[in-house]
Amino acid sequence: MTNTDPAPAAAKKAPARKTAAKKAPAQQAAQPVADAPATLEVRNPGTGALVGTVPVTSADEVAAKVRELRLFQPEWEAIGPDGRKEWLLKFQDWLIDNTDTLADVVQSETGKPRVDSLIDPAFATDLVGYYARRAAKFLADDHPSPHSPLARVKKLTTVYKPYPVVGVITPWNFPLAMPALDVIPALAAGAAVLLKPSEVTPLSALEMARGWAEIGAPPVFAVVTGAGATGGAVVEHTDYIQFTGSTATGRKIAVACAERMVPYSLELGGKDPAIVLADADLDRAAHGIAFGGMFNSGQVCISVERVYVEAPVYDEFVAKLTANVKALRQGIDGRESKHDVGALANENQTNIVQRHVDEAVAAGAKVLTGGKRAGFGTAFEPTVLVDVDHTMSCITEETFGPTLPVLKVADEAEAVRLANDSIYGLSASVWTGDKDRGERIARQLNAGAVNINDVFSNLFNFALPMGGWGQSGVGARWGGANGVRKYCRQQAITAPMLPTQDKELFWYPYSMPKLLFALGAMRAAGARGLRRIDLPAVLKLKGDNK
Ligand code: ADP
């Protein structure tokens, strides 16, 4: 999904935005990585206009940046969650105060409608508040209950100590929100963070770095720009990798992390099914699925990519869905909101969408609306496909575009079977008039999240984990305390609760009676029934009492 296609030559005449990259001296000195240009051009995919130029950060510069972050991280950790809260809430203020500018930048590098562009800063703002305020509770030491009465002689403590430098690598679909969603919890955990945004949309991430510097926060957050090689260097030098992007790149990162024995969390592709049952509110389902499939031109990892409809309501649902999709207004917004759907992120993306539609049609599918390029930039018309099946690429591969293939199913069982027939398992939705039925079906679906009578709502609930099953990922983001604890190493500490003797029963020199007594006590505490009493050992003790 990476843009390699040049924009139309005419667009090159458009004046470039001055990028925030100019404010980062380390990045100004960028040396080209092998076979890569020293700078990257950023274009509005809706208009082709050049909107910025960023340096390609070399592997050596990435290493130097990580060394610098390492120097400042201990102090960031030492000020504790309450100290960090102050900075994070200042950053939240900055996000709010700069919302319009941030939306401008998001819009300029994505070609999204205004409303979609405003979602990025709003989402980031919400998340900062959640983790800034709760990190102290989430990171507090745990004192778990001992597993056995014998262990009660110890005070048990679990400590959460951050990985010094977390590397965050992000894609282009939400160029501000995606970085923020992972950078903020990692900073809240006490880690320093090195962010490598997508080469397609690096400007919004650089805005984040500008904001962090403007509020005068400690230099524990930095952004490096470039493509895969720069990302590879981030994986080489940091202590934990949080990655969002394609399954193919995720796999490479997992291998690289395994070589270094560095932990990682991956959020990858999806092919999210929606199941519409005959008892559903069809108006709500048709509105929700139109939104779930077309929001951000379908470039959402959890967008609806397949729809299974029970036969009795199939025709009615398809008619309503098609009408909703047809009614969408597509175009390029200014600061005023005039459109629902904009452009795709890059030409590669448009080509994938076109291929999925063409291959489906060639194999017998019908286009009810859309099916072709929208006539400006990379934009593709919102599309509804019917008469599709599970051999077609529009069902087996992630499309990441504005297409909704709809299939008729005989019943709930067939819907569940087909929904689970995918290598992916990110999220799903079930549409039904019976919430209990919805929950029952949810538990049968192989997906990291299921929304009943809704789309995306798991995404806006940071108390829930967001993670994919199967080829959709490893680990999860958020999920309340886990969202910050994942960026920490756990340390177990034991301390005596009672006055200690000069030696423990197990210590040298070995004594069989003492050992058998200790082992017998463990068995008595943990086993059940007569097995609590270790008779052979007791007899041995009698006969062997030295
Ligand atoms: P997309 O097609 O959505 O851009 P990718 O998985 O190609 O998905 O890219 C997601 C992010 O991963 C981008 O920031 C990209 O530069 C980065 N990336 C690509 N290849 C690598 C790699 N080998 N190692 C680390 N990061 C990479």
JSON list of C-alpha atoms and ligand atoms in Angstrom, two decimals, residues 1-2 169-172 196-199 226-228 231-232 235 243-246 249 252-253, ligand 1:
[
{"chain": "A", "resi": 1, "resn": "MET", "atom": "CA", "xyz": [0.00, 0.00, 0.00]},
{"chain": "A", "resi": 2, "resn": "THR", "atom": "CA", "xyz": [2.98, 2.26, -0.33]},
{"chain": "A", "resi": 169, "resn": "ILE", "atom": "CA", "xyz": [5.92, 2.68, 12.91]},
{"chain": "A", "resi": 170, "resn": "THR", "atom": "CA", "xyz": [2.66, 3.83, 11.37]},
{"chain": "A", "resi": 171, "resn": "PRO", "atom": "CA", "xyz": [0.73, 3.74, 8.08]},
{"chain": "A", "resi": 172, "resn": "TRP", "atom": "CA", "xyz": [-0.91, 6.52, 6.08]},
{"chain": "A", "resi": 196, "resn": "LYS", "atom": "CA", "xyz": [8.49, 6.64, 11.93]},
{"chain": "A", "resi": 197, "resn": "PRO", "atom": "CA", "xyz": [5.33, 7.67, 10.09]},
{"chain": "A", "resi": 198, "resn": "SER", "atom": "CA", "xyz": [4.42, 6.48, 6.62]},
{"chain": "A", "resi": 199, "resn": "GLU", "atom": "CA", "xyz": [6.45, 8.03, 3.83]},
{"chain": "A", "resi": 226, "resn": "GLY", "atom": "CA", "xyz": [11.68, 8.00, 5.30]},
{"chain": "A", "resi": 227, "resn": "ALA", "atom": "CA", "xyz": [10.44, 4.74, 3.85]},
{"chain": "A", "resi": 228, "resn": "GLY", "atom": "CA", "xyz": [11.06, 1.08, 4.67]},
{"chain": "A", "resi": 231, "resn": "GLY", "atom": "CA", "xyz": [11.63, 1.91, 9.48]},
{"chain": "A", "resi": 232, "resn": "GLY", "atom": "CA", "xyz": [14.07, -1.00, 9.40]},
{"chain": "A", "resi": 235, "resn": "VAL", "atom": "CA", "xyz": [13.45, -1.79, 14.38]},
{"chain": "A", "resi": 243, "resn": "PHE", "atom": "CA", "xyz": [3.77, -1.44, 14.22]},
{"chain": "A", "resi": 244, "resn": "THR", "atom": "CA", "xyz": [0.62, -0.79, 12.23]},
{"chain": "A", "resi": 245, "resn": "GLY", "atom": "CA", "xyz": [0.57, -1.59, 8.54]},
{"chain": "A", "resi": 246, "resn": "SER", "atom": "CA", "xyz": [0.42, -4.42, 6.07]},
{"chain": "A", "resi": 249, "resn": "THR", "atom": "CA", "xyz": [5.69, -5.76, 6.42]},
{"chain": "A", "resi": 252, "resn": "LYS", "atom": "CA", "xyz": [9.33, -8.81, 8.25]},
{"chain": "A", "resi": 253, "resn": "ILE", "atom": "CA", "xyz": [9.31, -6.74, 11.42]},
{"chain": "B", "resi": 1, "resn": "ADP", "atom": "P1", "xyz": [1.19, 0.48, 3.82]},
{"chain": "B", "resi": 1, "resn": "ADP", "atom": "O1", "xyz": [1.07, -0.22, 2.53]},
{"chain": "B", "resi": 1, "resn": "ADP", "atom": "O2", "xyz": [-0.04, 0.66, 4.58]},
{"chain": "B", "resi": 1, "resn": "ADP", "atom": "O3", "xyz": [2.05, 1.70, 3.72]},
{"chain": "B", "resi": 1, "resn": "ADP", "atom": "P2", "xyz": [3.36, -0.91, 4.89]},
{"chain": "B", "resi": 1, "resn": "ADP", "atom": "O4", "xyz": [3.33, -2.08, 5.79]},
{"chain": "B", "resi": 1, "resn": "ADP", "atom": "O5", "xyz": [4.12, -1.02, 3.63]},
{"chain": "B", "resi": 1, "resn": "ADP", "atom": "O6", "xyz": [1.88, -0.56, 4.70]},
{"chain": "B", "resi": 1, "resn": "ADP", "atom": "O7", "xyz": [3.94, 0.36, 5.65]},
{"chain": "B", "resi": 1, "resn": "ADP", "atom": "C1", "xyz": [3.59, 0.70, 6.96]},
{"chain": "B", "resi": 1, "resn": "ADP", "atom": "C2", "xyz": [4.76, 1.37, 7.61]},
{"chain": "B", "resi": 1, "resn": "ADP", "atom": "O8", "xyz": [5.85, 0.47, 7.67]},
{"chain": "B", "resi": 1, "resn": "ADP", "atom": "C3", "xyz": [5.28, 2.58, 6.84]},
{"chain": "B", "resi": 1, "resn": "ADP", "atom": "O9", "xyz": [5.66, 3.57, 7.78]},
{"chain": "B", "resi": 1, "resn": "ADP", "atom": "C4", "xyz": [6.48, 2.03, 6.10]},
{"chain": "B", "resi": 1, "resn": "ADP", "atom": "O10", "xyz": [7.44, 2.99, 5.77]},
{"chain": "B", "resi": 1, "resn": "ADP", "atom": "C5", "xyz": [7.02, 1.06, 7.13]},
{"chain": "B", "resi": 1, "resn": "ADP", "atom": "N1", "xyz": [7.86, -0.01, 6.58]},
{"chain": "B", "resi": 1, "resn": "ADP", "atom": "C6", "xyz": [7.83, -0.55, 5.34]},
{"chain": "B", "resi": 1, "resn": "ADP", "atom": "N2", "xyz": [8.74, -1.55, 5.23]},
{"chain": "B", "resi": 1, "resn": "ADP", "atom": "C7", "xyz": [9.37, -1.63, 6.43]},
{"chain": "B", "resi": 1, "resn": "ADP", "atom": "C8", "xyz": [10.41, -2.46, 6.96]},
{"chain": "B", "resi": 1, "resn": "ADP", "atom": "N3", "xyz": [10.97, -3.41, 6.25]},
{"chain": "B", "resi": 1, "resn": "ADP", "atom": "N4", "xyz": [10.78, -2.26, 8.24]},
{"chain": "B", "resi": 1, "resn": "ADP", "atom": "C9", "xyz": [10.20, -1.32, 9.00]},
{"chain": "B", "resi": 1, "resn": "ADP", "atom": "N5", "xyz": [9.22, -0.50, 8.55]},
{"chain": "B", "resi": 1, "resn": "ADP", "atom": "C10", "xyz": [8.81, -0.65, 7.29]}
]
